[in-house]
Amino acid sequence: MANFNISLHKTLIHEGGYSNDPDDRGGETYKGISLNAHKNWKGWDIIHKYKIKPGFPKNLEADIELQKEIEYLYRVNYWNPINGNSIMTQSIANSIFDFGVNAGVKTSIRMVQSVLGTEVDGIFGTKTLVKLNSTEPKYFHAAFTVKKITYYISIIKKRPVNKKFLYGWIIRTLQFQ
């Protein structure tokens, strides 16, 4: 069975630290958690207190409470909805989890279901899990990778300013095989 901590570690490598890129629709972001998507997350109160202290944003890394809030948010909002603990292949769990963090859980689940040929409803239920766990990992990774890259290209077609993110998205996608 897949391990949440392994998936989280791999994803956080790509999510980085604090950013506030004007071209990122998520707005202010810390370790992939955007203010626009998670306005009520407890971690934002902690982050905003650090903004007035010297050493911001590096000083965020040492705050244990903040790091626990990050782990909790990712477990509850991203890992649990994909039934991560029940996925048999760690690399598959890593890929689904990471794409859920980057593109949204329902988007990730729908793409998984599309690859598997199950009902595409955005809910990671028993049928999706059984089919996923019986699918050849190499096939799944190849098909899911193509779906993710196609998704990123569709984003750029709708919003050309996102071209600056494409290289990073593709590298990230290829590292989750």
mmCIF file of C-alpha atoms in Angstrom:
data_model
loop_
_atom_site.group_PDB
_atom_site.id
_atom_site.type_symbol
_atom_site.label_atom_id
_atom_site.label_comp_id
_atom_site.label_asym_id
_atom_site.label_seq_id
_atom_site.Cartn_x
_atom_site.Cartn_y
_atom_site.Cartn_z
ATOM 1 C CA MET A 1 0.000 0.000 0.000
ATOM 2 C CA ALA A 2 1.126 3.530 -0.773
ATOM 3 C CA ASN A 3 2.625 5.783 1.881
ATOM 4 C CA PHE A 4 1.369 9.370 2.261
ATOM 5 C CA ASN A 5 4.683 10.720 3.569
ATOM 6 C CA ILE A 6 6.564 9.499 0.491
ATOM 7 C CA SER A 7 4.041 11.140 -1.841
ATOM 8 C CA LEU A 8 3.989 14.361 0.156
ATOM 9 C CA HIS A 9 7.773 14.617 0.152
ATOM 10 C CA LYS A 10 7.974 14.140 -3.626
ATOM 11 C CA THR A 11 5.238 16.714 -4.251
ATOM 12 C CA LEU A 12 6.707 19.333 -1.921
ATOM 13 C CA ILE A 13 9.975 19.209 -3.862
ATOM 14 C CA HIS A 14 8.031 20.669 -6.798
ATOM 15 C CA GLU A 15 5.809 23.007 -4.844
ATOM 16 C CA GLY A 16 8.673 24.978 -3.354
ATOM 17 C CA GLY A 17 8.218 27.559 -0.647
ATOM 18 C CA TYR A 18 6.486 30.922 -0.603
ATOM 19 C CA SER A 19 5.528 32.739 -3.807
ATOM 20 C CA ASN A 20 3.200 35.461 -4.949
ATOM 21 C CA ASP A 21 3.428 35.402 -8.761
ATOM 22 C CA PRO A 22 0.960 37.856 -10.351
ATOM 23 C CA ASP A 23 0.405 35.404 -13.238
ATOM 24 C CA ASP A 24 -0.556 32.560 -10.887
ATOM 25 C CA ARG A 25 -4.323 32.519 -10.418
ATOM 26 C CA GLY A 26 -3.797 30.904 -7.029
ATOM 27 C CA GLY A 27 -2.296 34.159 -5.804
ATOM 28 C CA GLU A 28 -0.176 34.016 -2.697
ATOM 29 C CA THR A 29 1.048 30.439 -2.280
ATOM 30 C CA TYR A 30 3.047 28.489 0.267
ATOM 31 C CA LYS A 31 4.213 24.944 -0.518
ATOM 32 C CA GLY A 32 1.504 24.675 -3.159
ATOM 33 C CA ILE A 33 -1.305 25.861 -0.903
ATOM 34 C CA SER A 34 -2.851 28.903 -2.533
ATOM 35 C CA LEU A 35 -4.637 31.600 -0.615
ATOM 36 C CA ASN A 36 -7.333 31.831 -3.283
ATOM 37 C CA ALA A 37 -8.179 28.123 -3.020
ATOM 38 C CA HIS A 38 -7.719 27.788 0.754
ATOM 39 C CA LYS A 39 -8.707 31.125 2.293
ATOM 40 C CA ASN A 40 -9.682 29.577 5.636
ATOM 41 C CA TRP A 41 -6.568 27.421 6.071
ATOM 42 C CA LYS A 42 -5.060 28.001 9.537
ATOM 43 C CA GLY A 43 -1.586 28.218 8.046
ATOM 44 C CA TRP A 44 -2.307 31.622 6.485
ATOM 45 C CA ASP A 45 -2.641 33.220 9.925
ATOM 46 C CA ILE A 46 0.804 31.872 10.812
ATOM 47 C CA ILE A 47 2.328 33.010 7.509
ATOM 48 C CA HIS A 48 0.911 36.519 7.770
ATOM 49 C CA LYS A 49 2.456 36.926 11.237
ATOM 50 C CA TYR A 50 5.867 36.028 9.806
ATOM 51 C CA LYS A 51 5.648 38.621 7.035
ATOM 52 C CA ILE A 52 6.550 41.404 9.429
ATOM 53 C CA LYS A 53 9.517 39.528 10.896
ATOM 54 C CA PRO A 54 13.059 39.545 9.520
ATOM 55 C CA GLY A 55 13.978 36.595 7.343
ATOM 56 C CA PHE A 56 10.613 36.168 5.639
ATOM 57 C CA PRO A 57 9.888 33.793 3.901
ATOM 58 C CA LYS A 58 12.801 31.543 4.968
ATOM 59 C CA ASN A 59 11.652 31.782 8.590
ATOM 60 C CA LEU A 60 8.488 29.802 7.716
ATOM 61 C CA GLU A 61 10.413 26.529 7.409
ATOM 62 C CA ALA A 62 11.241 26.431 11.118
ATOM 63 C CA ASP A 63 7.644 26.795 12.294
ATOM 64 C CA ILE A 64 6.613 23.295 13.374
ATOM 65 C CA GLU A 65 2.934 24.184 13.740
ATOM 66 C CA LEU A 66 2.869 25.523 10.179
ATOM 67 C CA GLN A 67 4.538 22.391 8.815
ATOM 68 C CA LYS A 68 1.971 20.214 10.629
ATOM 69 C CA GLU A 69 -0.863 22.301 9.124
ATOM 70 C CA ILE A 70 0.601 21.711 5.656
ATOM 71 C CA GLU A 71 0.726 17.971 6.217
ATOM 72 C CA TYR A 72 -2.830 17.924 7.594
ATOM 73 C CA LEU A 73 -4.264 19.905 4.664
ATOM 74 C CA TYR A 74 -2.593 17.660 2.100
ATOM 75 C CA ARG A 75 -3.686 14.468 3.853
ATOM 76 C CA VAL A 76 -7.317 15.503 4.288
ATOM 77 C CA ASN A 77 -7.891 17.414 1.047
ATOM 78 C CA TYR A 78 -5.709 15.519 -1.436
ATOM 79 C CA TRP A 79 -4.573 12.102 -0.147
ATOM 80 C CA ASN A 80 -7.761 10.850 1.459
ATOM 81 C CA PRO A 81 -10.018 11.704 -1.538
ATOM 82 C CA ILE A 82 -7.836 9.530 -3.805
ATOM 83 C CA ASN A 83 -7.841 6.659 -1.285
ATOM 84 C CA GLY A 84 -4.069 6.913 -1.298
ATOM 85 C CA ASN A 85 -3.581 4.361 1.484
ATOM 86 C CA SER A 86 -5.367 1.736 -0.656
ATOM 87 C CA ILE A 87 -3.391 2.255 -3.863
ATOM 88 C CA MET A 88 -1.008 -0.672 -4.203
ATOM 89 C CA THR A 89 1.718 0.961 -6.311
ATOM 90 C CA GLN A 90 3.562 3.855 -4.673
ATOM 91 C CA SER A 91 4.574 5.501 -7.954
ATOM 92 C CA ILE A 92 0.952 5.543 -9.128
ATOM 93 C CA ALA A 93 -0.217 7.048 -5.842
ATOM 94 C CA ASN A 94 2.556 9.645 -6.103
ATOM 95 C CA SER A 95 1.465 10.635 -9.606
ATOM 96 C CA ILE A 96 -2.260 10.861 -8.851
ATOM 97 C CA PHE A 97 -1.636 12.767 -5.616
ATOM 98 C CA ASP A 98 0.798 15.209 -7.191
ATOM 99 C CA PHE A 99 -1.464 15.956 -10.129
ATOM 100 C CA GLY A 100 -4.357 16.467 -7.707
ATOM 101 C CA VAL A 101 -2.278 19.027 -5.835
ATOM 102 C CA ASN A 102 -1.306 20.783 -9.062
ATOM 103 C CA ALA A 103 -4.573 20.614 -11.035
ATOM 104 C CA GLY A 104 -7.245 19.769 -8.465
ATOM 105 C CA VAL A 105 -8.333 16.465 -6.959
ATOM 106 C CA LYS A 106 -11.446 16.051 -9.090
ATOM 107 C CA THR A 107 -9.458 16.775 -12.257
ATOM 108 C CA SER A 108 -6.880 14.167 -11.265
ATOM 109 C CA ILE A 109 -9.515 11.572 -10.412
ATOM 110 C CA ARG A 110 -11.422 12.204 -13.660
ATOM 111 C CA MET A 111 -8.247 11.700 -15.667
ATOM 112 C CA VAL A 112 -7.471 8.497 -13.774
ATOM 113 C CA GLN A 113 -10.984 7.246 -14.525
ATOM 114 C CA SER A 114 -10.607 8.196 -18.175
ATOM 115 C CA VAL A 115 -7.349 6.237 -18.431
ATOM 116 C CA LEU A 116 -8.941 3.241 -16.700
ATOM 117 C CA GLY A 117 -12.151 3.305 -18.717
ATOM 118 C CA THR A 118 -14.361 3.546 -15.623
ATOM 119 C CA GLU A 119 -17.219 5.980 -15.081
ATOM 120 C CA VAL A 120 -15.790 9.501 -15.074
ATOM 121 C CA ASP A 121 -17.473 11.103 -12.060
ATOM 122 C CA GLY A 122 -14.537 12.586 -10.125
ATOM 123 C CA ILE A 123 -15.152 10.308 -7.134
ATOM 124 C CA PHE A 124 -12.435 7.799 -6.308
ATOM 125 C CA GLY A 125 -14.627 4.889 -5.294
ATOM 126 C CA THR A 126 -14.246 1.136 -5.058
ATOM 127 C CA LYS A 127 -14.624 0.488 -8.808
ATOM 128 C CA THR A 128 -11.903 3.000 -9.645
ATOM 129 C CA LEU A 129 -9.618 1.593 -6.941
ATOM 130 C CA VAL A 130 -10.069 -2.043 -8.007
ATOM 131 C CA LYS A 131 -9.464 -1.212 -11.667
ATOM 132 C CA LEU A 132 -6.429 0.936 -10.807
ATOM 133 C CA ASN A 133 -4.859 -1.735 -8.629
ATOM 134 C CA SER A 134 -5.265 -4.324 -11.393
ATOM 135 C CA THR A 135 -3.812 -2.108 -14.152
ATOM 136 C CA GLU A 136 -0.241 -2.539 -15.385
ATOM 137 C CA PRO A 137 1.736 0.374 -13.840
ATOM 138 C CA LYS A 138 3.759 1.070 -17.016
ATOM 139 C CA TYR A 139 0.557 1.418 -19.046
ATOM 140 C CA PHE A 140 -1.052 3.628 -16.429
ATOM 141 C CA HIS A 141 1.950 5.934 -16.151
ATOM 142 C CA ALA A 142 2.274 6.339 -19.917
ATOM 143 C CA ALA A 143 -1.421 7.057 -20.456
ATOM 144 C CA PHE A 144 -1.715 9.330 -17.415
ATOM 145 C CA THR A 145 1.388 11.284 -18.470
ATOM 146 C CA VAL A 146 -0.097 11.963 -21.908
ATOM 147 C CA LYS A 147 -3.382 13.085 -20.302
ATOM 148 C CA LYS A 148 -1.567 15.466 -17.950
ATOM 149 C CA ILE A 149 0.507 17.079 -20.692
ATOM 150 C CA THR A 150 -2.603 17.468 -22.858
ATOM 151 C CA TYR A 151 -4.329 19.125 -19.905
ATOM 152 C CA TYR A 152 -1.482 21.613 -19.426
ATOM 153 C CA ILE A 153 -1.480 22.507 -23.111
ATOM 154 C CA SER A 154 -5.233 23.154 -22.939
ATOM 155 C CA ILE A 155 -4.606 25.577 -20.055
ATOM 156 C CA ILE A 156 -2.104 27.491 -22.161
ATOM 157 C CA LYS A 157 -4.501 27.681 -25.099
ATOM 158 C CA LYS A 158 -7.083 29.282 -22.815
ATOM 159 C CA ARG A 159 -4.588 31.528 -21.018
ATOM 160 C CA PRO A 160 -1.353 32.105 -22.971
ATOM 161 C CA VAL A 161 0.395 33.847 -20.039
ATOM 162 C CA ASN A 162 0.702 30.351 -18.511
ATOM 163 C CA LYS A 163 3.297 29.406 -21.153
ATOM 164 C CA LYS A 164 5.965 30.317 -18.630
ATOM 165 C CA PHE A 165 4.836 27.393 -16.456
ATOM 166 C CA LEU A 166 4.768 24.719 -19.209
ATOM 167 C CA TYR A 167 8.385 23.583 -18.967
ATOM 168 C CA GLY A 168 8.066 23.089 -15.201
ATOM 169 C CA TRP A 169 4.757 21.261 -15.591
ATOM 170 C CA ILE A 170 6.218 18.871 -18.150
ATOM 171 C CA ILE A 171 9.359 18.191 -16.095
ATOM 172 C CA ARG A 172 7.165 17.584 -13.068
ATOM 173 C CA THR A 173 4.906 15.255 -15.035
ATOM 174 C CA LEU A 174 7.843 13.226 -16.319
ATOM 175 C CA GLN A 175 9.290 12.862 -12.820
ATOM 176 C CA PHE A 176 6.137 11.114 -11.618
ATOM 177 C CA GLN A 177 6.497 7.907 -13.634
#
